[in-house]
Coordinates of C-alpha atoms and ligand atoms in Angstrom, one line a residue:
M1 CA 107.6 110.0 -158.1
A2 CA 109.8 108.4 -160.7
P3 CA 113.0 107.0 -159.4
L4 CA 116.2 109.0 -159.8
L5 CA 117.8 106.4 -162.0
E6 CA 116.6 103.4 -163.9
L7 CA 118.7 101.1 -166.0
R8 CA 116.5 98.9 -168.3
N9 CA 117.8 95.8 -170.0
I10 CA 121.4 97.0 -170.4
S11 CA 123.6 94.7 -172.4
K12 CA 127.2 95.2 -173.4
Y13 CA 129.4 92.9 -175.5
F14 CA 133.2 93.1 -176.2
S15 CA 133.8 91.3 -179.4
G16 CA 131.3 88.6 -178.6
F17 CA 132.1 88.4 -174.9
C18 CA 129.1 89.4 -172.8
A19 CA 130.1 91.8 -170.0
N20 CA 126.6 92.9 -169.1
H21 CA 123.4 90.9 -169.9
E22 CA 120.0 92.6 -169.7
I23 CA 120.6 94.4 -166.4
N24 CA 117.8 96.2 -164.7
L25 CA 118.5 98.4 -161.8
T26 CA 116.7 101.2 -160.0
V27 CA 118.1 103.7 -157.6
E28 CA 115.8 106.0 -155.7
T29 CA 116.5 109.5 -154.6
G30 CA 118.4 109.6 -151.3
Q31 CA 119.2 105.9 -151.6
V32 CA 122.6 104.1 -151.3
Y33 CA 122.8 101.2 -153.6
G34 CA 125.5 98.7 -152.9
L35 CA 126.7 96.8 -156.0
L36 CA 128.6 93.6 -155.4
G37 CA 130.0 90.9 -157.7
E38 CA 133.2 88.9 -158.2
N39 CA 136.1 90.2 -160.3
G40 CA 135.0 90.5 -163.9
A41 CA 131.3 90.4 -163.0
G42 CA 130.7 93.5 -165.0
K43 CA 130.3 96.2 -162.3
S44 CA 132.8 98.8 -163.8
T45 CA 131.5 98.1 -167.3
L46 CA 127.9 99.0 -166.1
M47 CA 129.1 102.1 -164.3
N48 CA 131.2 103.3 -167.3
I49 CA 128.0 103.0 -169.4
L50 CA 126.1 105.1 -166.9
Y51 CA 128.9 107.7 -166.8
G52 CA 129.0 107.9 -170.6
L53 CA 132.4 106.3 -171.0
S54 CA 131.0 103.6 -173.2
Q55 CA 127.7 102.9 -174.9
P56 CA 125.4 99.9 -174.2
D57 CA 124.6 97.6 -177.1
T58 CA 121.0 97.4 -176.0
G59 CA 118.9 98.9 -173.2
S60 CA 118.2 102.4 -172.0
I61 CA 118.8 104.8 -169.1
Y62 CA 116.1 106.8 -167.4
I63 CA 116.6 109.7 -165.1
Q64 CA 113.6 110.8 -163.1
G65 CA 111.4 109.0 -165.7
Q66 CA 113.0 110.7 -168.7
K67 CA 114.9 108.5 -171.2
V68 CA 118.4 109.9 -171.7
K69 CA 121.4 109.2 -173.9
I70 CA 124.6 109.6 -172.0
T71 CA 127.3 109.8 -174.7
S72 CA 130.1 111.3 -172.7
P73 CA 131.1 112.0 -169.1
K74 CA 130.3 115.7 -169.8
K75 CA 126.7 114.7 -170.5
A76 CA 126.7 112.5 -167.3
I77 CA 127.9 115.5 -165.3
R78 CA 125.1 117.6 -166.8
H79 CA 122.6 115.0 -165.6
G80 CA 124.1 115.3 -162.1
I81 CA 126.2 112.1 -162.1
G82 CA 129.7 112.1 -160.6
M83 CA 132.1 109.1 -160.6
V84 CA 135.1 108.0 -158.7
H85 CA 136.9 105.5 -160.9
Q86 CA 138.4 102.2 -159.7
H87 CA 141.8 103.4 -160.8
F88 CA 143.2 106.8 -160.0
M89 CA 143.0 109.3 -162.8
L90 CA 145.2 112.0 -161.2
I91 CA 148.3 113.5 -162.7
P92 CA 151.0 113.0 -160.1
A93 CA 153.2 116.0 -161.2
L94 CA 150.4 118.5 -160.7
T95 CA 148.8 119.8 -157.5
V96 CA 145.4 118.9 -156.3
V97 CA 143.8 122.2 -157.4
E98 CA 145.5 121.8 -160.9
N99 CA 144.1 118.3 -161.2
I100 CA 140.6 119.5 -160.4
I101 CA 140.8 122.4 -162.9
L102 CA 142.0 119.9 -165.5
A103 CA 139.0 117.8 -165.0
M104 CA 136.7 120.7 -165.9
D105 CA 135.5 121.3 -169.4
E106 CA 137.4 123.8 -171.4
G107 CA 134.8 126.5 -171.3
S108 CA 134.8 126.8 -167.5
R109 CA 138.6 126.1 -167.3
I110 CA 139.4 129.4 -168.9
L111 CA 137.3 131.4 -166.4
M112 CA 138.8 129.6 -163.5
N113 CA 140.8 131.3 -160.8
K114 CA 143.0 129.0 -158.9
K115 CA 142.2 130.6 -155.6
A116 CA 138.5 130.3 -156.1
V117 CA 138.8 126.6 -156.9
A118 CA 141.0 126.0 -153.9
D119 CA 138.5 127.7 -151.7
R120 CA 135.7 125.5 -153.0
I121 CA 137.9 122.4 -152.4
L122 CA 138.5 123.5 -148.9
A123 CA 134.7 124.2 -148.4
L124 CA 133.8 120.7 -149.7
S125 CA 136.6 119.0 -147.7
D126 CA 135.3 120.8 -144.6
K127 CA 131.7 119.9 -145.2
Y128 CA 132.3 116.2 -145.9
K129 CA 135.3 115.8 -143.6
L130 CA 137.6 114.8 -146.5
K131 CA 140.9 116.3 -145.5
V132 CA 142.6 117.6 -148.6
D133 CA 145.3 120.2 -149.1
P134 CA 144.5 121.9 -152.5
Y135 CA 148.2 123.0 -153.0
A136 CA 149.8 119.6 -152.3
K137 CA 151.4 117.8 -155.2
V138 CA 149.6 114.6 -155.9
S139 CA 152.8 112.6 -156.2
E140 CA 153.5 113.4 -152.5
L141 CA 150.1 112.1 -151.2
T142 CA 149.4 108.7 -149.8
V143 CA 146.9 106.6 -151.6
G144 CA 144.3 107.4 -149.0
Q145 CA 144.8 111.1 -149.6
Q146 CA 144.7 110.6 -153.4
Q147 CA 141.4 108.7 -153.0
R148 CA 140.0 111.7 -151.1
V149 CA 141.1 114.0 -153.9
E150 CA 139.3 111.8 -156.4
I151 CA 136.1 112.1 -154.4
V152 CA 136.4 115.8 -154.1
K153 CA 136.9 116.0 -157.8
A154 CA 133.8 114.0 -158.4
I155 CA 131.6 116.0 -156.2
Y156 CA 133.1 119.4 -157.2
K157 CA 130.4 119.8 -159.8
D158 CA 127.4 119.2 -157.4
C159 CA 126.1 115.8 -158.4
R160 CA 122.9 114.2 -157.2
L161 CA 124.1 110.7 -158.0
L162 CA 127.7 109.7 -157.0
I163 CA 129.2 106.5 -158.3
L164 CA 132.0 105.1 -156.1
D165 CA 133.8 102.3 -158.0
E166 CA 135.7 100.5 -155.2
P167 CA 136.9 103.5 -153.3
T168 CA 137.8 101.5 -150.2
A169 CA 140.3 99.1 -151.7
V170 CA 143.2 101.2 -150.6
L171 CA 141.9 102.8 -147.5
T172 CA 142.7 102.2 -143.9
P173 CA 139.9 101.2 -141.5
Q174 CA 139.8 104.7 -140.2
E175 CA 139.5 106.2 -143.7
I176 CA 136.8 103.7 -144.6
E177 CA 134.8 104.9 -141.5
E178 CA 135.2 108.5 -142.7
L179 CA 134.0 107.5 -146.2
C180 CA 131.0 105.8 -144.8
Q181 CA 130.2 108.9 -142.8
M182 CA 130.4 111.0 -146.0
I183 CA 128.1 108.6 -147.8
R184 CA 125.6 109.0 -144.9
Q185 CA 125.8 112.7 -145.1
F186 CA 125.2 112.6 -148.9
K187 CA 122.1 110.5 -148.3
A188 CA 120.9 113.0 -145.7
E189 CA 121.0 115.6 -148.4
E190 CA 118.7 113.5 -150.5
K191 CA 121.5 112.5 -152.9
S192 CA 122.0 109.0 -154.1
V193 CA 125.1 106.8 -154.2
I194 CA 126.1 103.7 -156.1
F195 CA 128.7 102.0 -154.0
I196 CA 130.9 99.2 -155.3
T197 CA 133.1 97.3 -152.9
H198 CA 134.4 93.8 -152.1
K199 CA 134.2 94.5 -148.4
L200 CA 131.0 93.1 -147.2
R201 CA 130.9 94.6 -143.8
E202 CA 130.9 98.2 -145.0
V203 CA 128.4 97.6 -147.8
M204 CA 126.0 96.1 -145.3
E205 CA 126.6 99.0 -143.1
V206 CA 125.7 101.9 -145.5
S207 CA 123.5 100.5 -148.2
D208 CA 119.7 100.6 -148.4
R209 CA 119.7 98.0 -151.1
I210 CA 122.3 95.6 -152.4
G211 CA 122.5 94.2 -155.9
V212 CA 124.7 91.3 -156.9
L213 CA 126.2 90.7 -160.4
R214 CA 127.6 87.4 -161.6
S215 CA 129.0 86.8 -165.0
G216 CA 127.4 90.0 -166.3
E217 CA 123.9 89.2 -165.0
K218 CA 122.1 90.6 -162.0
V219 CA 121.5 87.5 -159.9
A220 CA 120.0 89.0 -156.7
E221 CA 118.9 92.0 -155.0
V222 CA 118.6 92.0 -151.2
L223 CA 118.1 94.3 -148.2
P224 CA 121.0 94.5 -145.9
G225 CA 118.8 93.8 -142.8
E226 CA 117.7 90.5 -144.4
T227 CA 121.0 89.0 -145.4
T228 CA 124.3 87.9 -143.9
K229 CA 127.9 88.2 -145.0
E230 CA 128.0 84.5 -145.7
E231 CA 124.9 84.7 -147.9
L232 CA 126.3 87.7 -149.9
A233 CA 129.6 85.9 -150.3
A234 CA 127.9 82.8 -151.7
L235 CA 125.7 84.9 -154.0
M236 CA 128.8 86.6 -155.4
V237 CA 131.1 83.7 -156.0
G238 CA 128.6 81.0 -156.3
K239 CA 130.1 78.9 -153.5
S240 CA 130.7 79.3 -149.8
V241 CA 133.8 81.2 -148.7
Q242 CA 136.0 80.5 -145.8
F243 CA 136.9 83.7 -144.0
A244 CA 139.5 82.3 -141.6
V245 CA 143.0 81.4 -142.8
E246 CA 144.4 77.9 -142.0
K247 CA 148.0 77.8 -141.1
K248 CA 150.2 75.0 -139.8
A249 CA 153.1 75.7 -137.5
V250 CA 156.4 76.1 -139.3
I251 CA 159.8 76.5 -137.6
P252 CA 161.4 79.5 -139.3
G253 CA 164.9 78.9 -140.8
K254 CA 167.7 81.3 -141.6
R255 CA 167.3 85.0 -142.0
V256 CA 166.4 85.9 -145.5
L257 CA 165.9 89.6 -145.1
E258 CA 167.8 91.7 -142.6
V259 CA 167.2 95.4 -142.4
S260 CA 169.4 97.2 -140.0
D261 CA 169.3 100.8 -138.9
L262 CA 167.8 101.8 -142.2
S263 CA 166.8 105.4 -143.1
V264 CA 165.1 106.4 -146.3
A265 CA 164.3 110.0 -147.1
H266 CA 160.8 111.0 -148.3
K267 CA 160.5 113.2 -151.4
D268 CA 160.1 116.2 -149.2
G269 CA 163.3 115.6 -147.3
H270 CA 162.2 114.2 -144.0
M271 CA 163.2 110.6 -143.0
A272 CA 160.2 108.5 -144.0
V273 CA 162.1 105.4 -142.7
D274 CA 164.0 106.4 -139.6
H275 CA 166.7 104.0 -138.2
L276 CA 164.5 100.9 -138.7
S277 CA 165.5 97.4 -138.1
L278 CA 163.7 94.1 -138.8
S279 CA 164.4 90.7 -140.1
V280 CA 162.3 88.0 -141.8
R281 CA 163.3 84.4 -141.8
E282 CA 162.6 81.4 -144.0
G283 CA 159.1 80.1 -143.5
E284 CA 157.9 83.2 -141.8
I285 CA 155.4 85.9 -142.6
Y286 CA 156.3 89.2 -141.1
G287 CA 153.3 91.6 -141.2
I288 CA 153.6 95.3 -140.9
I289 CA 150.7 97.1 -139.4
G290 CA 150.4 100.9 -139.4
V291 CA 148.5 103.9 -140.5
D292 CA 149.2 104.5 -144.2
G293 CA 152.0 106.9 -144.8
N294 CA 154.2 105.9 -141.9
G295 CA 157.1 104.8 -144.1
Q296 CA 155.7 101.4 -145.3
S297 CA 156.0 102.4 -149.0
E298 CA 159.6 103.8 -148.6
L299 CA 160.7 100.7 -146.7
V300 CA 159.5 98.3 -149.4
S301 CA 160.8 100.6 -152.1
A302 CA 164.2 100.6 -150.6
I303 CA 164.3 96.8 -150.2
A304 CA 163.4 96.5 -153.9
A305 CA 166.1 99.0 -154.7
L306 CA 163.6 101.3 -156.3
T307 CA 164.5 104.1 -153.9
K308 CA 167.9 105.0 -152.6
R309 CA 168.5 104.6 -149.0
H310 CA 170.0 107.3 -146.9
S311 CA 171.9 105.1 -144.5
G312 CA 171.8 101.6 -142.9
S313 CA 172.0 98.2 -144.4
I314 CA 169.8 95.7 -146.2
R315 CA 170.9 92.1 -146.6
I316 CA 169.1 89.6 -148.7
N317 CA 170.2 86.0 -148.3
G318 CA 173.3 87.2 -146.6
R319 CA 174.3 89.6 -149.4
E320 CA 174.6 93.3 -148.6
M321 CA 172.5 95.0 -151.2
S322 CA 174.0 98.5 -151.2
G323 CA 174.5 99.7 -154.7
A324 CA 172.2 97.0 -156.1
S325 CA 169.9 97.7 -159.0
P326 CA 166.2 96.6 -158.9
K327 CA 167.2 93.8 -161.3
D328 CA 169.9 92.6 -158.9
V329 CA 167.3 92.4 -156.3
L330 CA 165.0 90.3 -158.5
D331 CA 167.9 88.1 -159.4
C332 CA 168.4 87.4 -155.6
G333 CA 165.0 85.6 -155.7
V334 CA 162.8 88.4 -154.6
S335 CA 159.2 88.8 -155.8
H336 CA 157.4 92.0 -155.4
I337 CA 153.6 92.6 -155.4
P338 CA 153.8 96.3 -155.6
E339 CA 151.5 98.9 -154.0
D340 CA 150.6 100.5 -157.2
R341 CA 149.8 97.8 -159.6
Q342 CA 148.9 100.1 -162.5
H343 CA 152.2 101.9 -162.6
M344 CA 154.6 99.3 -161.3
G345 CA 153.0 95.9 -161.4
I346 CA 152.0 95.6 -165.1
A347 CA 152.8 96.8 -168.6
I348 CA 149.3 98.0 -169.2
R349 CA 149.3 97.9 -173.0
R350 CA 151.0 94.6 -173.3
S351 CA 149.1 91.3 -173.4
L352 CA 148.2 89.2 -170.4
M353 CA 150.6 86.6 -171.6
D354 CA 153.6 89.0 -171.9
N355 CA 152.7 90.3 -168.4
L356 CA 152.6 86.8 -166.9
I357 CA 156.0 85.7 -168.3
L358 CA 157.7 89.1 -167.7
Y359 CA 160.5 87.6 -165.7
S360 CA 160.3 84.0 -166.9
Y361 CA 162.4 84.6 -170.0
K362 CA 165.2 82.8 -168.2
N363 CA 163.1 79.8 -167.1
A364 CA 164.5 76.8 -168.8
D365 CA 161.2 74.9 -168.7
L366 CA 159.8 77.4 -171.2
K367 CA 162.6 77.0 -173.7
N368 CA 163.6 74.8 -176.5
R369 CA 167.4 75.1 -176.4
K370 CA 168.0 78.8 -176.0
L371 CA 164.7 80.2 -177.4
L372 CA 161.4 80.6 -175.7
S373 CA 159.1 78.0 -177.0
W374 CA 155.7 79.4 -177.9
P375 CA 153.6 76.3 -177.1
K376 CA 155.4 76.0 -173.7
V377 CA 154.9 79.7 -172.9
K378 CA 151.2 79.3 -173.9
G379 CA 150.8 76.2 -171.8
F380 CA 152.4 77.9 -168.8
T381 CA 150.3 81.0 -169.0
N382 CA 147.2 79.0 -169.5
Q383 CA 148.0 77.1 -166.4
L384 CA 148.4 80.3 -164.4
V385 CA 145.1 81.7 -165.7
E386 CA 143.4 78.6 -164.7
K387 CA 145.0 78.2 -161.3
Y388 CA 144.5 81.8 -160.3
N389 CA 141.1 82.0 -161.9
I390 CA 142.0 85.1 -164.0
K391 CA 138.9 85.9 -166.0
T392 CA 139.9 86.8 -169.5
P393 CA 138.6 86.2 -173.0
D394 CA 142.1 85.1 -174.2
L395 CA 145.8 85.4 -173.5
E396 CA 146.5 88.1 -176.1
I397 CA 144.2 90.7 -174.7
A398 CA 146.0 93.9 -173.4
I399 CA 146.0 93.4 -169.7
G400 CA 144.6 96.9 -169.2
Y401 CA 141.3 95.6 -170.5
L402 CA 140.9 93.1 -167.7
S403 CA 138.8 94.0 -164.7
G404 CA 140.8 95.6 -161.8
G405 CA 140.7 92.5 -159.7
N406 CA 141.8 90.3 -162.5
Q407 CA 144.9 92.5 -163.2
Q408 CA 145.8 92.1 -159.5
K409 CA 145.4 88.3 -159.7
A410 CA 147.8 88.3 -162.7
V411 CA 150.4 90.2 -160.8
V412 CA 150.1 87.9 -157.8
A413 CA 150.2 84.8 -160.0
R414 CA 153.4 86.0 -161.8
E415 CA 155.2 86.9 -158.5
L416 CA 154.2 83.8 -156.6
E417 CA 155.0 81.4 -159.4
K418 CA 158.6 82.6 -159.5
N419 CA 159.0 80.6 -156.4
P420 CA 160.8 83.4 -154.6
S421 CA 162.9 83.1 -151.5
L422 CA 161.6 86.6 -150.4
L423 CA 158.2 87.9 -151.2
L424 CA 157.4 91.6 -150.7
A425 CA 153.6 91.6 -150.6
V426 CA 152.0 95.1 -150.5
H427 CA 148.2 95.0 -150.3
P428 CA 148.3 91.7 -152.0
T429 CA 144.5 91.3 -152.1
R430 CA 143.7 94.9 -153.1
G431 CA 140.6 95.0 -155.2
V432 CA 140.1 91.2 -155.5
D433 CA 136.8 89.5 -154.6
I434 CA 136.4 87.5 -151.5
G435 CA 136.8 84.2 -153.3
A436 CA 140.1 85.4 -154.7
V437 CA 141.2 86.8 -151.3
E438 CA 140.8 83.3 -149.8
F439 CA 142.8 81.8 -152.7
I440 CA 145.6 84.4 -152.5
H441 CA 145.9 84.0 -148.7
K442 CA 146.2 80.2 -149.2
Q443 CA 148.9 80.7 -151.8
I444 CA 150.9 83.1 -149.6
V445 CA 150.7 80.6 -146.7
A446 CA 151.8 77.8 -149.1
A447 CA 154.8 79.9 -150.2
R448 CA 155.7 80.4 -146.5
N449 CA 155.3 76.6 -145.9
R450 CA 157.8 76.0 -148.7
G451 CA 160.3 78.2 -146.9
C452 CA 159.7 81.6 -148.5
A453 CA 160.2 84.6 -146.3
V454 CA 157.2 87.0 -146.6
L455 CA 157.2 90.7 -145.8
L456 CA 153.5 91.6 -145.8
V457 CA 152.3 95.2 -145.8
S458 CA 148.6 95.8 -145.7
T459 CA 146.2 98.4 -144.4
E460 CA 143.8 95.5 -143.6
M461 CA 144.3 94.7 -140.0
D462 CA 142.4 91.4 -140.3
E463 CA 144.6 90.4 -143.2
V464 CA 147.8 91.1 -141.3
L465 CA 146.5 89.5 -138.1
S466 CA 145.4 86.3 -139.7
L467 CA 148.3 85.7 -142.1
S468 CA 151.4 86.8 -140.1
D469 CA 153.6 84.8 -137.8
R470 CA 155.2 87.9 -136.5
I471 CA 153.8 91.5 -136.5
G472 CA 155.6 94.8 -136.4
V473 CA 153.8 98.0 -135.8
I474 CA 155.3 100.9 -137.8
Y475 CA 155.0 104.5 -136.7
E476 CA 156.8 107.5 -138.3
G477 CA 159.3 105.2 -139.9
Q478 CA 160.2 103.1 -136.9
I479 CA 159.0 99.7 -135.7
L480 CA 157.5 100.7 -132.4
G481 CA 156.7 97.2 -131.3
E482 CA 157.0 93.6 -132.4
M483 CA 155.0 90.6 -131.3
D484 CA 154.2 87.0 -132.2
Q485 CA 150.8 86.6 -133.8
R486 CA 149.7 84.5 -130.9
D487 CA 150.3 87.4 -128.5
A488 CA 148.8 90.1 -130.7
D489 CA 146.6 92.3 -128.7
I490 CA 144.4 94.7 -130.7
Q491 CA 144.4 97.3 -128.1
E492 CA 148.2 97.4 -127.8
I493 CA 148.5 97.4 -131.6
G494 CA 146.1 100.4 -131.7
M495 CA 148.2 102.3 -129.2
L496 CA 151.4 101.6 -131.0
M497 CA 149.8 102.6 -134.3
A498 CA 149.0 105.9 -132.7
G499 CA 152.6 106.3 -131.7
S500 CA 152.3 105.4 -128.0
K501 CA 154.9 102.9 -126.8
K502 CA 153.2 101.7 -123.7
A503 CA 149.6 100.4 -123.7
G504 CA 147.3 101.3 -120.9
Ligands
LIG1 N1 137.4 97.3 -173.4 C1 137.2 96.0 -173.1 N2 137.6 95.1 -174.0 C2 137.4 93.8 -173.8 N3 136.9 93.2 -172.6 C3 136.6 94.1 -171.7 C4 136.7 95.5 -171.9 N4 136.3 96.1 -170.8 C5 135.9 95.1 -169.9 N5 136.1 93.9 -170.5 C6 135.7 92.6 -169.9 O1 134.5 92.7 -169.3 C7 134.4 91.9 -168.1 C8 133.8 92.7 -167.0 O2 134.8 93.6 -166.5 P1 134.5 94.7 -165.4 O3 135.7 95.6 -165.4 O4 133.2 95.4 -165.6 O5 134.4 93.8 -164.1 P2 134.2 94.3 -162.6 O6 133.0 93.6 -162.1 O7 134.4 95.7 -162.4 O8 135.5 93.5 -161.8 P3 136.5 94.0 -160.7 O9 135.8 93.7 -159.4 O10 137.7 93.1 -160.9 O11 136.8 95.4 -160.9 C9 135.8 91.5 -167.8 O12 135.9 90.1 -168.1 C10 136.7 92.3 -168.7 O13 137.8 91.6 -169.2
LIG2 MG1 135.8 97.0 -161.6

C-alpha cells in the first residue's frame, strides 16, 4: 500500500535564502512522525507547504500514491489534512464556537447552526479528552485552553493527517500528557500525525519515527528506540548540549520587588490574585510554580502596570508603584519577557532592528549628540543577533517573518541587554530549541549574578527547579508555600500545586 504522505525533493527559497532544501519525507497510515530541528531549521515552512499556505519552488507531494497540488488550506482540508499552527489563530473577542464557525469555508458557514457546532465540539472534546467550553470567550481562556481549542478546530473536519506545529510550548506537564494521550488515540484510529516540538522526552515517547532538519535539510531519520536525548540534541544543533544549569552561590542584596497583600481581579470579576505577598532581592531568582491559570498572568501584568490592581501594594526599588504607567515601570529598570510574545513582545510588522532597539532610543551609546546614529544602531543590533544566535537573513526583515523561536530570542535579547534591575521572565524559553534554552538560561543566571532580581514564571517544572534560588507555589492567586531551591521537594510542590497546604 502506498504511504499516506510522501514529500519528494521539496525546496523553498525566500528571496535567495534557502528555507527547505530537497526534503524527502514519508508518513505511513497510523504513524506518528516527530519532526525536530533547531529554530529556523525550516519545520514550519515545510508544514505550511503541506497545508497549502505556501507553494514549494521544486518538488511534489503525494497522498496515497497520487500526486497532488495543495494550493490552499481548503484543498489541504479536502485531502484530509488538519493543522494546528505554531501561533494561535483565534480571535479573542469571539467565543470558541464562533471561532470554529469562522474557520469553515463560506458555503458550510451559512448552513451552520451554532448549537449543532457546539454539540460536535463537545462530542470531540469528550472523545479525545480535550476539555473545551464551546461558549467560553477565547480572551478568557488560559493558553493551555486556547491550545485545546486550536486542536479541536483542526480535527473538527475529520482529518486523517494532523499536523501539530509545536503544540506543547505553552502547556503544563499535565496538559502535555493529555495531548500525548490524544495522539495515541488518533494513531489507534489509523490516523497519522506530524508532531513538531523542542521537547525531546515527549517526542521520543509518542513518535514512531523521528526526522531531524538542520538549516533546511533533512540530516537524519531515527527510530525512538534506537536513539537518546543526547544524540537527538546533537543532531539538531550540531553540538552537544548541557542539560543542567550551572549556578554559583550569590548572597542576595536589597529587596528590589516587594509585593504585599496584592489582589487583582480577573476579567470575570473573581480575584485572580488574592492577597498575595512575595519579594525578590538583588541577585536572586524567584521562581513561581503552579498550574497555569492560578493568577500567574495577572500577577505579572499588575507588576508591569498593564492591569490595574484591586488592592495591595507593589514596590520596585523602594518606590510604591500605585498609579504608575507601564512606561514608568520600564523607567524603573524593569524588563519584561511577556507571556504572549506575538501580541505584547514584538511589533510584528516592524523590522528586527526596530524591535531590538525598541527601548534603547535613550541609550547614549547609540547616539551622536542627540540623534540615534545609524551605524551605531546597526552595530549594536548586529551584536545582539550574533550573541543570541538569531537566525535572520538581514536586520531589515519584518520580525514576523522570523521563525517562532527566533522571535522569542529577539525578545529575550532586547530585554536582557537593557541590563535591568528587575526582570519579569514569563516562559522565557517558550518555543526555542534546546541549544537556545541552554543559552537563555545562562544569560538569566548571568543577569542574576550581576545583581538583577528575577521573577520567573514558567510551566516547565524543570526550568523553575533548576534556575530558581527560591520557589513559590501559586494556587488560586495565593502563594501557598515558599522554599529554598535546595529544600525543594517535588512531592510537596505537587501537593501545594493541587491546593493542599500540608504534604503527606
Ligand atoms: N515569508 C518569509 N520570508 C522570508 N523568510 C522566511 C519567511 N518564512 C520563513 N522564513 C525564513 O525561513 C527560515 C525557516 O523558518 P521556519 O519558520 O520554517 O523555522 P522553524 O524550523 O519552524 O523554526 P522554529 O523552531 O523557531 O519555529 C527562517 O530563517 C525564516 O526566517
Ligand atoms: Mg516553526
